[in-house]
mmCIF file of C-alpha atoms and ligand atoms in Angstrom:
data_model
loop_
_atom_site.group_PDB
_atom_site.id
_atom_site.type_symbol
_atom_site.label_atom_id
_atom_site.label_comp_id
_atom_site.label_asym_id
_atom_site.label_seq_id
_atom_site.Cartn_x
_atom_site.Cartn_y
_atom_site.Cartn_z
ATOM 1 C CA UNK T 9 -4.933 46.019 21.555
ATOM 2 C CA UNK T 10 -4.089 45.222 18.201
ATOM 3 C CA UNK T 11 -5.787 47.593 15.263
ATOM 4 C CA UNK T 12 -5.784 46.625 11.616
ATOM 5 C CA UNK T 13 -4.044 49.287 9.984
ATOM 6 C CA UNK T 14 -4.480 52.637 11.093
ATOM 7 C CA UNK T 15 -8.140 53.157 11.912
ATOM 8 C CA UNK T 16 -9.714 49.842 11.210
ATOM 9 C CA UNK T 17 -10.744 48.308 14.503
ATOM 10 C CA UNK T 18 -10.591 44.376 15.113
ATOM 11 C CA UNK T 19 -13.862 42.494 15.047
ATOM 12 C CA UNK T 20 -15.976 40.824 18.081
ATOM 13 C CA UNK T 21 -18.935 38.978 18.135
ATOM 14 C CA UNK T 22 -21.283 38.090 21.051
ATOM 15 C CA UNK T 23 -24.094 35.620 20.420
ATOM 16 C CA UNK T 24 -25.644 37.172 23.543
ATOM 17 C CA UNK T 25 -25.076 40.637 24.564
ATOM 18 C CA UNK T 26 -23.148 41.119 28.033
ATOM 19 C CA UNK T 27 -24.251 43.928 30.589
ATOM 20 C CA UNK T 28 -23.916 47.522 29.369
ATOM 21 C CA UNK T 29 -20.270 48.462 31.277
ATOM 22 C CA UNK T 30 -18.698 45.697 29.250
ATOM 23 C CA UNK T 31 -20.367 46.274 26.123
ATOM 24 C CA UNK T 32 -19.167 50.204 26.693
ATOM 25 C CA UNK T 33 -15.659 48.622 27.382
ATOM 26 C CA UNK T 34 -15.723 46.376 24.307
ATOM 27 C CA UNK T 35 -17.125 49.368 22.190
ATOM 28 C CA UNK T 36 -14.328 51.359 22.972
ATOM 29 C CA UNK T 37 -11.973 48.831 21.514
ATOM 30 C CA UNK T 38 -13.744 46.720 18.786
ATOM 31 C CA UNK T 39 -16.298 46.675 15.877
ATOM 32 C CA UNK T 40 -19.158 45.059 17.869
ATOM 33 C CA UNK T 41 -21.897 42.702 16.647
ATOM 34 C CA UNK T 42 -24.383 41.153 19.658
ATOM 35 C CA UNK T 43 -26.885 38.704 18.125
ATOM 36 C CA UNK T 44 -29.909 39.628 20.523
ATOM 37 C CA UNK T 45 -32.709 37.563 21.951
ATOM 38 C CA UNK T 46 -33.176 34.410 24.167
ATOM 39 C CA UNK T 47 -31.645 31.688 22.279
ATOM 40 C CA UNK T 48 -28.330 30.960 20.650
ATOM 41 C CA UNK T 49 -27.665 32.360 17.604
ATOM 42 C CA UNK T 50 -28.952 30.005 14.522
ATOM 43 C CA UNK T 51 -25.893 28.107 12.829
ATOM 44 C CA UNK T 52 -26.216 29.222 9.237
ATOM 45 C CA UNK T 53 -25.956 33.202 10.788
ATOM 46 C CA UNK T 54 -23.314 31.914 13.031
ATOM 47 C CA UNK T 55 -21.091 30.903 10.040
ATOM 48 C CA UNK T 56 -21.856 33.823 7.916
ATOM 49 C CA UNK T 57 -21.103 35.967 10.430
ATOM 50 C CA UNK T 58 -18.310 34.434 12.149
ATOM 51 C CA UNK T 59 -16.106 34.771 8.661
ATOM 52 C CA UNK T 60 -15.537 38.408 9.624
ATOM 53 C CA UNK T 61 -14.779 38.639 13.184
ATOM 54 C CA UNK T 62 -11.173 38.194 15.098
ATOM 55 C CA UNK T 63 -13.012 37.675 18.117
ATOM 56 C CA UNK T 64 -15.608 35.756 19.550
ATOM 57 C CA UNK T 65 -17.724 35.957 22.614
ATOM 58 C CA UNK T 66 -19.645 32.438 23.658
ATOM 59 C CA UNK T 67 -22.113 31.316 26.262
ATOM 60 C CA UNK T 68 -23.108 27.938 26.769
ATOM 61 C CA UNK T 69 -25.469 26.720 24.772
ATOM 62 C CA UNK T 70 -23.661 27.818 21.598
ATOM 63 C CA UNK T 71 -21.926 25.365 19.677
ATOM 64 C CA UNK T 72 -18.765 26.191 18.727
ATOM 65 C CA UNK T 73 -17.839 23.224 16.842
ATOM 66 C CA UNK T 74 -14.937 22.569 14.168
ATOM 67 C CA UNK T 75 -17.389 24.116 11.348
ATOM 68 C CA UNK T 76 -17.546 26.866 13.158
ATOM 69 C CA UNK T 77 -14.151 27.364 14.270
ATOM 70 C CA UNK T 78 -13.151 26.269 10.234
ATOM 71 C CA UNK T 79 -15.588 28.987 9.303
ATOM 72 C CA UNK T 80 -13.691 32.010 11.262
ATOM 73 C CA UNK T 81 -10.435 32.209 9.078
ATOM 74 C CA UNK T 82 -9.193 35.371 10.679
ATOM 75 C CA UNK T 83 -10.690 33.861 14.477
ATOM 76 C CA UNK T 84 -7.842 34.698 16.940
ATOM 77 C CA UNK T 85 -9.587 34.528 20.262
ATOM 78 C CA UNK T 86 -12.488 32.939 21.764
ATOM 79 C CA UNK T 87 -13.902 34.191 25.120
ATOM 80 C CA UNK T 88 -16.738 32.142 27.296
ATOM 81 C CA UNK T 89 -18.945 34.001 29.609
ATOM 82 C CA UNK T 90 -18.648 30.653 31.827
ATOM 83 C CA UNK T 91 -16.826 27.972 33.613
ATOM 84 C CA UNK T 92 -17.870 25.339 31.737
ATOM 85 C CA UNK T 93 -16.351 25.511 27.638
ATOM 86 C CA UNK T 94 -17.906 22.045 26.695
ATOM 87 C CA UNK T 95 -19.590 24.173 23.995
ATOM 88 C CA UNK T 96 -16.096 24.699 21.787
ATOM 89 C CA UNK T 97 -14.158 22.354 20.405
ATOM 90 C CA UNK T 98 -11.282 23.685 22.189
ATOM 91 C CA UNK T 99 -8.896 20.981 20.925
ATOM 92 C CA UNK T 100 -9.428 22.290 16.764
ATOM 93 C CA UNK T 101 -9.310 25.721 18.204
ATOM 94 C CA UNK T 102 -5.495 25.144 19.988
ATOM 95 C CA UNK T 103 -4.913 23.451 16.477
ATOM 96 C CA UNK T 104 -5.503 26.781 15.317
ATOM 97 C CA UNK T 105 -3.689 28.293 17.559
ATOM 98 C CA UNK T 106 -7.114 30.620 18.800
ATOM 99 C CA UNK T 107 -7.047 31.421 22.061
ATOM 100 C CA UNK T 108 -9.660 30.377 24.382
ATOM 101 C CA UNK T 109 -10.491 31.969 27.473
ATOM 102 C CA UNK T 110 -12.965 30.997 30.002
ATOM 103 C CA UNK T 111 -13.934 32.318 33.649
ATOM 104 C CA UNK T 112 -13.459 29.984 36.630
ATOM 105 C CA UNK T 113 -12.780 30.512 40.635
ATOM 106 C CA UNK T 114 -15.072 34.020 40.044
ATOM 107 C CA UNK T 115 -18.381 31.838 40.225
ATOM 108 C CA UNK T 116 -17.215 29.213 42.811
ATOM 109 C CA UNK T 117 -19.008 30.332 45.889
ATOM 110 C CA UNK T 118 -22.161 31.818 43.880
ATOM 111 C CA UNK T 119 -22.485 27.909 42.300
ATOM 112 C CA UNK T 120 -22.178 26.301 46.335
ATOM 113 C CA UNK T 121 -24.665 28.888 47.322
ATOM 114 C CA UNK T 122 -27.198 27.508 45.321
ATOM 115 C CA UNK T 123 -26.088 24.039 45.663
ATOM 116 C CA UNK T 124 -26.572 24.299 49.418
ATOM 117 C CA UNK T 125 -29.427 26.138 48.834
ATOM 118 C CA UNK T 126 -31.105 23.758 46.875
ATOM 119 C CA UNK T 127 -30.475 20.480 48.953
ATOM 120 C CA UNK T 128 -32.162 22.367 51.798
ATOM 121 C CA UNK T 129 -35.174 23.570 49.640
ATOM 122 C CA UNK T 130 -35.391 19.808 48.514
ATOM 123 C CA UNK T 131 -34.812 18.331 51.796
ATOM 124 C CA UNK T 132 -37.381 20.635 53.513
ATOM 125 C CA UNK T 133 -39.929 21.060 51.166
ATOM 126 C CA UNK T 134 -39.454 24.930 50.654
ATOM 127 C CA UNK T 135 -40.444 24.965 47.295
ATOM 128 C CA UNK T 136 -43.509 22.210 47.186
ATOM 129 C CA UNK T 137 -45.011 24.216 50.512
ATOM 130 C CA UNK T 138 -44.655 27.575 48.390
ATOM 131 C CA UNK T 139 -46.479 25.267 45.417
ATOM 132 C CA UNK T 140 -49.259 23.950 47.788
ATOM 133 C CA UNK T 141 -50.016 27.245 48.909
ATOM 134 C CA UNK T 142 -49.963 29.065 45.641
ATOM 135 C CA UNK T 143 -52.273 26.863 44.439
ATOM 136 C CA UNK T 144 -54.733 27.211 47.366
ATOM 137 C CA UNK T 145 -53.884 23.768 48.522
ATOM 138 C CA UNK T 146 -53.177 24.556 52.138
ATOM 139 C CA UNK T 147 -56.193 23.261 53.723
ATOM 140 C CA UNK T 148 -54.689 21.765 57.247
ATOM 141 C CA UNK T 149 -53.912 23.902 60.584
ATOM 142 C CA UNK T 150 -50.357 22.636 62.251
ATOM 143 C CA UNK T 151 -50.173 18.814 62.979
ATOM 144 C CA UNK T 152 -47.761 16.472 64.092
ATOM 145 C CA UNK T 153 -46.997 15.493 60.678
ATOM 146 C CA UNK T 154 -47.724 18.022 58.281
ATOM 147 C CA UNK T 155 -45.592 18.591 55.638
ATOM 148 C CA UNK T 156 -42.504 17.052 57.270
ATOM 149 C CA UNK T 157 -39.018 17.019 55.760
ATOM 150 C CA UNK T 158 -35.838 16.066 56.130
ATOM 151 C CA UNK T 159 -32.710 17.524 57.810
ATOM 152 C CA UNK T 160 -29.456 17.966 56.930
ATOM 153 C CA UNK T 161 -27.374 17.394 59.888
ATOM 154 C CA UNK T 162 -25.673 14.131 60.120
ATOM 155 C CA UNK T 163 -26.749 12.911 56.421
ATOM 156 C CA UNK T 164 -23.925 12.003 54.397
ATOM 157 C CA UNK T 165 -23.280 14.023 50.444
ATOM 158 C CA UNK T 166 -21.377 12.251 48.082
ATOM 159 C CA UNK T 167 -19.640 14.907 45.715
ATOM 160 C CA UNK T 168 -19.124 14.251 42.591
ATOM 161 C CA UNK T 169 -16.044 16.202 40.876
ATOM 162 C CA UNK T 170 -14.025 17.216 43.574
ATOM 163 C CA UNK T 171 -12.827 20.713 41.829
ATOM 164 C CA UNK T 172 -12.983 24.148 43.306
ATOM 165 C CA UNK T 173 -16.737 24.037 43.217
ATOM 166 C CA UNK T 174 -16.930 20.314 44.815
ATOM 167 C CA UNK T 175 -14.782 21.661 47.579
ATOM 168 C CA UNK T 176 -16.438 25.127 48.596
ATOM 169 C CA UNK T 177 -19.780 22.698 48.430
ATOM 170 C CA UNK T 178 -18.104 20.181 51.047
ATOM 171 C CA UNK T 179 -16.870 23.072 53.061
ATOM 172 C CA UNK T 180 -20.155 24.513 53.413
ATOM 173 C CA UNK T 181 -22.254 21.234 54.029
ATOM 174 C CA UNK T 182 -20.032 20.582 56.630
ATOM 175 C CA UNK T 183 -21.495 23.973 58.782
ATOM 176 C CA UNK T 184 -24.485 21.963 58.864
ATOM 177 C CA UNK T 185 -23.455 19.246 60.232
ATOM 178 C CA UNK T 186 -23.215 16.833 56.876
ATOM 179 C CA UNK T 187 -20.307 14.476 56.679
ATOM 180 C CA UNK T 188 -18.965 14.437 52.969
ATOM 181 C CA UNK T 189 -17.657 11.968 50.989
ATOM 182 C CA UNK T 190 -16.015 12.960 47.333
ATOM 183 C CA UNK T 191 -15.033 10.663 43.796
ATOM 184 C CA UNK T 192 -12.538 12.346 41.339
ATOM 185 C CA UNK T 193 -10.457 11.389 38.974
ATOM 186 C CA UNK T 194 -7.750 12.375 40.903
ATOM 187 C CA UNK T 195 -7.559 11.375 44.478
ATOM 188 C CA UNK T 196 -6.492 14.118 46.680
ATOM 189 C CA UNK T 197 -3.712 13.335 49.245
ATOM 190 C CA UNK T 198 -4.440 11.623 52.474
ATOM 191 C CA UNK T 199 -3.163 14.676 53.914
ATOM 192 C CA UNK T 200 -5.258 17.047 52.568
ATOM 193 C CA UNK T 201 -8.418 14.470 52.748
ATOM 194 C CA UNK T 202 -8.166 14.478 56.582
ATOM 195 C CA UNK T 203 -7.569 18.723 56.634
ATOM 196 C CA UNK T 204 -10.550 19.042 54.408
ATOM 197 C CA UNK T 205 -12.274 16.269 56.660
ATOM 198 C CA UNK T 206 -13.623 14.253 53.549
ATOM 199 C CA UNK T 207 -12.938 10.152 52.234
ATOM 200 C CA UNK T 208 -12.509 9.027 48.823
ATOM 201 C CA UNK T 209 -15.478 6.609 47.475
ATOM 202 C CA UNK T 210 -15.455 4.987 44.378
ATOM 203 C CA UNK T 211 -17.882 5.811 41.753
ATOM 204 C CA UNK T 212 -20.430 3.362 42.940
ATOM 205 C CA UNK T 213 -19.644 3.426 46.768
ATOM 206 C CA UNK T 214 -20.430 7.259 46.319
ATOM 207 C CA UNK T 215 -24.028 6.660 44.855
ATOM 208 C CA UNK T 216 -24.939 3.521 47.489
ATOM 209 C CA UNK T 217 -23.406 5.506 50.213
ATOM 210 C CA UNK T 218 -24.934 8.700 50.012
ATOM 211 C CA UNK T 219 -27.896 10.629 51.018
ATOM 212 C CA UNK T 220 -27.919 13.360 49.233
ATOM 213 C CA UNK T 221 -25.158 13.116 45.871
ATOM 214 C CA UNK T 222 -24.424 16.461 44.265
ATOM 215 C CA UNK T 223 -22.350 16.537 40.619
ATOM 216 C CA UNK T 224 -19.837 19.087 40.111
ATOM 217 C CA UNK T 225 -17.876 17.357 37.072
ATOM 218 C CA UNK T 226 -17.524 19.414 33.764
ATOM 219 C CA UNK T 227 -19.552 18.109 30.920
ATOM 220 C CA UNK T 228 -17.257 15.953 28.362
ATOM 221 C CA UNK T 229 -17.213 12.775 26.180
ATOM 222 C CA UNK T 230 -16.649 10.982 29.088
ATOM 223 C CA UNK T 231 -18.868 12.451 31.429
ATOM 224 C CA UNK T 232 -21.721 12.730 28.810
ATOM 225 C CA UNK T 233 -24.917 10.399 30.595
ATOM 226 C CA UNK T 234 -22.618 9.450 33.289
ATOM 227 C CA UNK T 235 -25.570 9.836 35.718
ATOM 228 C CA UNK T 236 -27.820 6.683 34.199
ATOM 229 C CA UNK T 237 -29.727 3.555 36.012
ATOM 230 C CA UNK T 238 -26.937 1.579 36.363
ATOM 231 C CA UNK T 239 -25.495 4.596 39.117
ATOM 232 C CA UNK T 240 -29.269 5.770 39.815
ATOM 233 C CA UNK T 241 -30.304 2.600 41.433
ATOM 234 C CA UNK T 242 -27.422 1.811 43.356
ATOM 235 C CA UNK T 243 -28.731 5.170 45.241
ATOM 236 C CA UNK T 244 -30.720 4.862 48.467
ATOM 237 C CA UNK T 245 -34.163 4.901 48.636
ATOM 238 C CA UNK T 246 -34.132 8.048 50.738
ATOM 239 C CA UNK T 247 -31.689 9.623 48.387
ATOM 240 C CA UNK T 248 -31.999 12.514 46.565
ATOM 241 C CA UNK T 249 -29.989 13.597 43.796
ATOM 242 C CA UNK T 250 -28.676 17.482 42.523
ATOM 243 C CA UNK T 251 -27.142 18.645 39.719
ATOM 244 C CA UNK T 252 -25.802 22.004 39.423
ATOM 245 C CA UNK T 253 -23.249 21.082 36.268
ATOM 246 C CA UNK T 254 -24.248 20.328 32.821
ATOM 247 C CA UNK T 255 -27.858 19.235 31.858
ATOM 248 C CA UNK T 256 -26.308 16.229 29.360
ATOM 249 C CA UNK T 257 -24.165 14.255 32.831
ATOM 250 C CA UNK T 258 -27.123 12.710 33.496
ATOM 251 C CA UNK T 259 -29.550 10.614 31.762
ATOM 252 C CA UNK T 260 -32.588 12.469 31.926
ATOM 253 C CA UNK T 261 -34.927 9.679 30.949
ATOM 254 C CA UNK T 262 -33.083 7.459 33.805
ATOM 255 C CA UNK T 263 -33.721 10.038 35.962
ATOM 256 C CA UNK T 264 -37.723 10.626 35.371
ATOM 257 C CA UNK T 265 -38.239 6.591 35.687
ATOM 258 C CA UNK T 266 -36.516 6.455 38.825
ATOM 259 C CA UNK T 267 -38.532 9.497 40.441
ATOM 260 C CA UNK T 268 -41.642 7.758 39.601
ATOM 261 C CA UNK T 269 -41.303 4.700 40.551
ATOM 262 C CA UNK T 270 -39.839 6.069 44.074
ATOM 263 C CA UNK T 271 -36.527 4.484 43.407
ATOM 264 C CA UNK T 272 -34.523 7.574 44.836
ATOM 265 C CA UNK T 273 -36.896 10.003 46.775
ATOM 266 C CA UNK T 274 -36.259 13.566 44.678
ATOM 267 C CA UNK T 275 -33.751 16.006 42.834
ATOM 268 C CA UNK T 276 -33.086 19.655 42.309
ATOM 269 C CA UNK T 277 -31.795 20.419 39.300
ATOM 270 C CA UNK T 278 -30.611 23.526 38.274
ATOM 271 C CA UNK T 279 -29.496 22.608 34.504
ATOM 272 C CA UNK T 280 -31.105 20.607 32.391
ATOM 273 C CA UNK T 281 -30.226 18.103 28.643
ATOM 274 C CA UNK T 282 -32.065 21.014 26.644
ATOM 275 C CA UNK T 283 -32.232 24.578 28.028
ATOM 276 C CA UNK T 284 -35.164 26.207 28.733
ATOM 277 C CA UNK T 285 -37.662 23.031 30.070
ATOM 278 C CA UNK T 286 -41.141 24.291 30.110
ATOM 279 C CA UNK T 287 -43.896 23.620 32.309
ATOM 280 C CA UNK T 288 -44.629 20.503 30.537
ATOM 281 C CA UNK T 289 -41.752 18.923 30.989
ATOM 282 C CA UNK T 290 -41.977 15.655 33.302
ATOM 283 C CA UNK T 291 -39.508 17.275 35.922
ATOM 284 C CA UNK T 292 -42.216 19.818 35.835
ATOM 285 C CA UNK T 293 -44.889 17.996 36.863
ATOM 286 C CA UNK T 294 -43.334 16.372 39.937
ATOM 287 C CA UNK T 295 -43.497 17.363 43.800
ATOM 288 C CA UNK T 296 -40.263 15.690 44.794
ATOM 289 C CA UNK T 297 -38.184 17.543 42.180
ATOM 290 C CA UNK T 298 -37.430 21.353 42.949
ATOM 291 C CA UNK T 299 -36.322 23.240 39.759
ATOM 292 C CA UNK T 300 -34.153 26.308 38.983
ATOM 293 C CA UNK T 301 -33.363 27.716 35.466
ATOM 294 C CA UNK T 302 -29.567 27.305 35.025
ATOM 295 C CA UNK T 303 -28.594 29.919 38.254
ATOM 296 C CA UNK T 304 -25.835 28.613 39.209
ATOM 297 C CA UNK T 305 -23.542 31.634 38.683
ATOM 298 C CA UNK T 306 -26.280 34.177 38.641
ATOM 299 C CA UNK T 307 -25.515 36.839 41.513
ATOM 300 C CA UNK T 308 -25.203 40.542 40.851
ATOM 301 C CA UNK T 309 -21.502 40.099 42.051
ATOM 302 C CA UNK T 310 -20.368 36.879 40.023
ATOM 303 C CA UNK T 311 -22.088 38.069 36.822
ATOM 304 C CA UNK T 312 -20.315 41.370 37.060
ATOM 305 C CA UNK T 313 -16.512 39.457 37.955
ATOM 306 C CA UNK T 314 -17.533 37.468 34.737
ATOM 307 C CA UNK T 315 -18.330 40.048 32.332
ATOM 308 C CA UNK T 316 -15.181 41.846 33.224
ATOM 309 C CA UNK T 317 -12.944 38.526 33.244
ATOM 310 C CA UNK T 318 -14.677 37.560 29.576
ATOM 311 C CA UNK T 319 -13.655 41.024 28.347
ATOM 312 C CA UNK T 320 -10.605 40.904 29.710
ATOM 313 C CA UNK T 321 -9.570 37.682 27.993
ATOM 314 C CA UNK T 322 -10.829 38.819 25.097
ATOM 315 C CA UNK T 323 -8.756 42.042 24.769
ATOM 316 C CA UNK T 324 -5.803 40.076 26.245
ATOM 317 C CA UNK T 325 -5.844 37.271 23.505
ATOM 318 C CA UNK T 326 -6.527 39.661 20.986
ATOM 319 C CA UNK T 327 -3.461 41.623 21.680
ATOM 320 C CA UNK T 328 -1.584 38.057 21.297
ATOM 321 C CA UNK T 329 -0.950 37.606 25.176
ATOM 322 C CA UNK T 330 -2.666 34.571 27.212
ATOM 323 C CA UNK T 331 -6.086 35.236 29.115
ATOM 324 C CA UNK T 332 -6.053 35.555 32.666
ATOM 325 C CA UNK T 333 -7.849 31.952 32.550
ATOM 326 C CA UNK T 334 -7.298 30.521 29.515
ATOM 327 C CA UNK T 335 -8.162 27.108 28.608
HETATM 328 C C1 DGY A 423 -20.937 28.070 33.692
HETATM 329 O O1 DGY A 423 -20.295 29.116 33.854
HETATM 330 O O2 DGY A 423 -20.498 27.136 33.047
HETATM 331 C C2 DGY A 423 -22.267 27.992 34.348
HETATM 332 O O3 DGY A 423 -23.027 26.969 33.871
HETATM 333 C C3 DGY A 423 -22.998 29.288 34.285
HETATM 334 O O4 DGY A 423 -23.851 29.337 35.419
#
């Protein structure tokens, strides 16, 4: 760790606080500020108080833009408590020469948990039964039709962003029985397609073919509203749509016409354009869509790897060396 002269300790900031062993760890090391409360710290505090620090500590949400970045002369390192770093302008920041360091693999299986999880909720109604009932709706004994869903087995999910999270998804859809088909960039091998038992599909092919599509893409300028009606209603009828990624990949608007009208029959989405929706939000208001507030990531276990990884970047591009992920 580097120390300004003798006793003067190096600078962090956190625009949300991190759980109390790494706040202990960081304490040890650094002059700590935490901006506290539920939303991102306001810009105008942001670049008064980022003037100061050597290091910074981000969640998404923040935006770390070139003011920002312009704003933190002595701004060595930048640390995000995520996988995603669409909230820094990481290209100014490596024109600084700040280091930026971020923390994928640790949340891969916690983010297919809840993908999985969610297409079943959808697909079988967990979450609308647990509404109806809550809401003393559940007026009708057992029948041959009541509250019937969908299942899994045999349907066919087109991934979207065929990355370490795309993959543990596909592997785990396949244990029940779903066939996958994936569109990246990058086409994998046709080796490695047949081991992981999944077939390319084009962009549109992926939305016409698929029951269920799930997007696992980062958030960038290119994949900003990628999600709109021209992709939405190439989608099947039957088709239901997830998003555990970035809020801003899809077209939100597209999205809310096309549940209404019945053009695609629901979604669970676990991230959303602007974080938190409330309960008057139109996604809100609909049975067909099942909602979670951005959980992707959020097990005990994951949390804990990425408060320690975030740290550990931190303290590693502070002392001039590369994070263990670094961007
Ligand atoms: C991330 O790390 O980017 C996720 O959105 C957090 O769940």
């Amino acid at each position: 760790m580097l120390r300004r002269g003798r006793s003067k300790k190096l600078r962090v900031l956190l625009t949300r606080t991190l759980q109390d062993f790494a706040v202990k760890e960081l304490q040890r090391h650094y002059k700590i500020e935490i901006h506290s409360g539920p939303f991102p710290m306001p810009k105008k505090k942001l670049l008064l108080k980022i003037k100061e620090q050597d290091g910074l500590i981000c969640f998404p949400y923040d935006n770390i833009d070139k003011e920002v970045i312009q704003a933190g002369t002595k701004l060595k390192t930048i640390s995000a408590f995520s996988v995603g770093y669409d909230q820094i302008d990481s290209k100014y920041a490596k024109k600084r020469k700040i280091k930026i360091g971020y923390t994928p693999n640790v949340l891969t299986v916690a983010t297919a948990d809840l993908t999985i999880t969610l297409i079943l909720d959808l697909l079988r109604r967990v979450t609308e039964g647990d509404r109806l009932i809550r809401e003393g709706k559940w007026k009708e004994v057992f029948g041959a039709d009541t509250y019937v869903g969908e299942e899994v087995d045999g349907k066919t999910l087109g991934i979207l962003g065929f990355g370490r999270i795309g993959k543990a998804v596909a592997k785990k859809a396949q244990t029940f029985g779903i066939k996958v088909i994936y569109h990246n960039r990058n086409r994998l091998p046709l080796r490695q397609e047949k081991a992981l038992r999944v077939r390319f599909a084009t962009l549109n092919e992926l939305f016409s073919k698929s029951d269920i599509v799930s997007i696992h893409v980062p958030y960038s300028a290119e994949t900003h509203e990628l999600v709109n009606k021209s992709l939405i209603k190439r989608m099947k009828k039957r088709a239901y749509l997830v998003n555990t990624a970035r809020g801003k990949i899809i077209k939100e608007r597209d999205l809310i016409f096309a549940l209404k009208r019945k053009i695609i029959a629901g979604a669970a989405l676990d991230v959303f354009y602007h974080e938190p929706i409330g309960k008057n939000h139109q996604f809100a208001k609909m049975q067909n869509v099942v909602l979670s507030p951005h959980i992707g990531s959020s097990s005990i276990v994951t949390r804990a790897k990425m408060a320690e990884i975030t740290v550990e970047n931190l303290k590693l591009g502070l002392a001039g060396k590369k994070p263990i992920y670094s961007v």
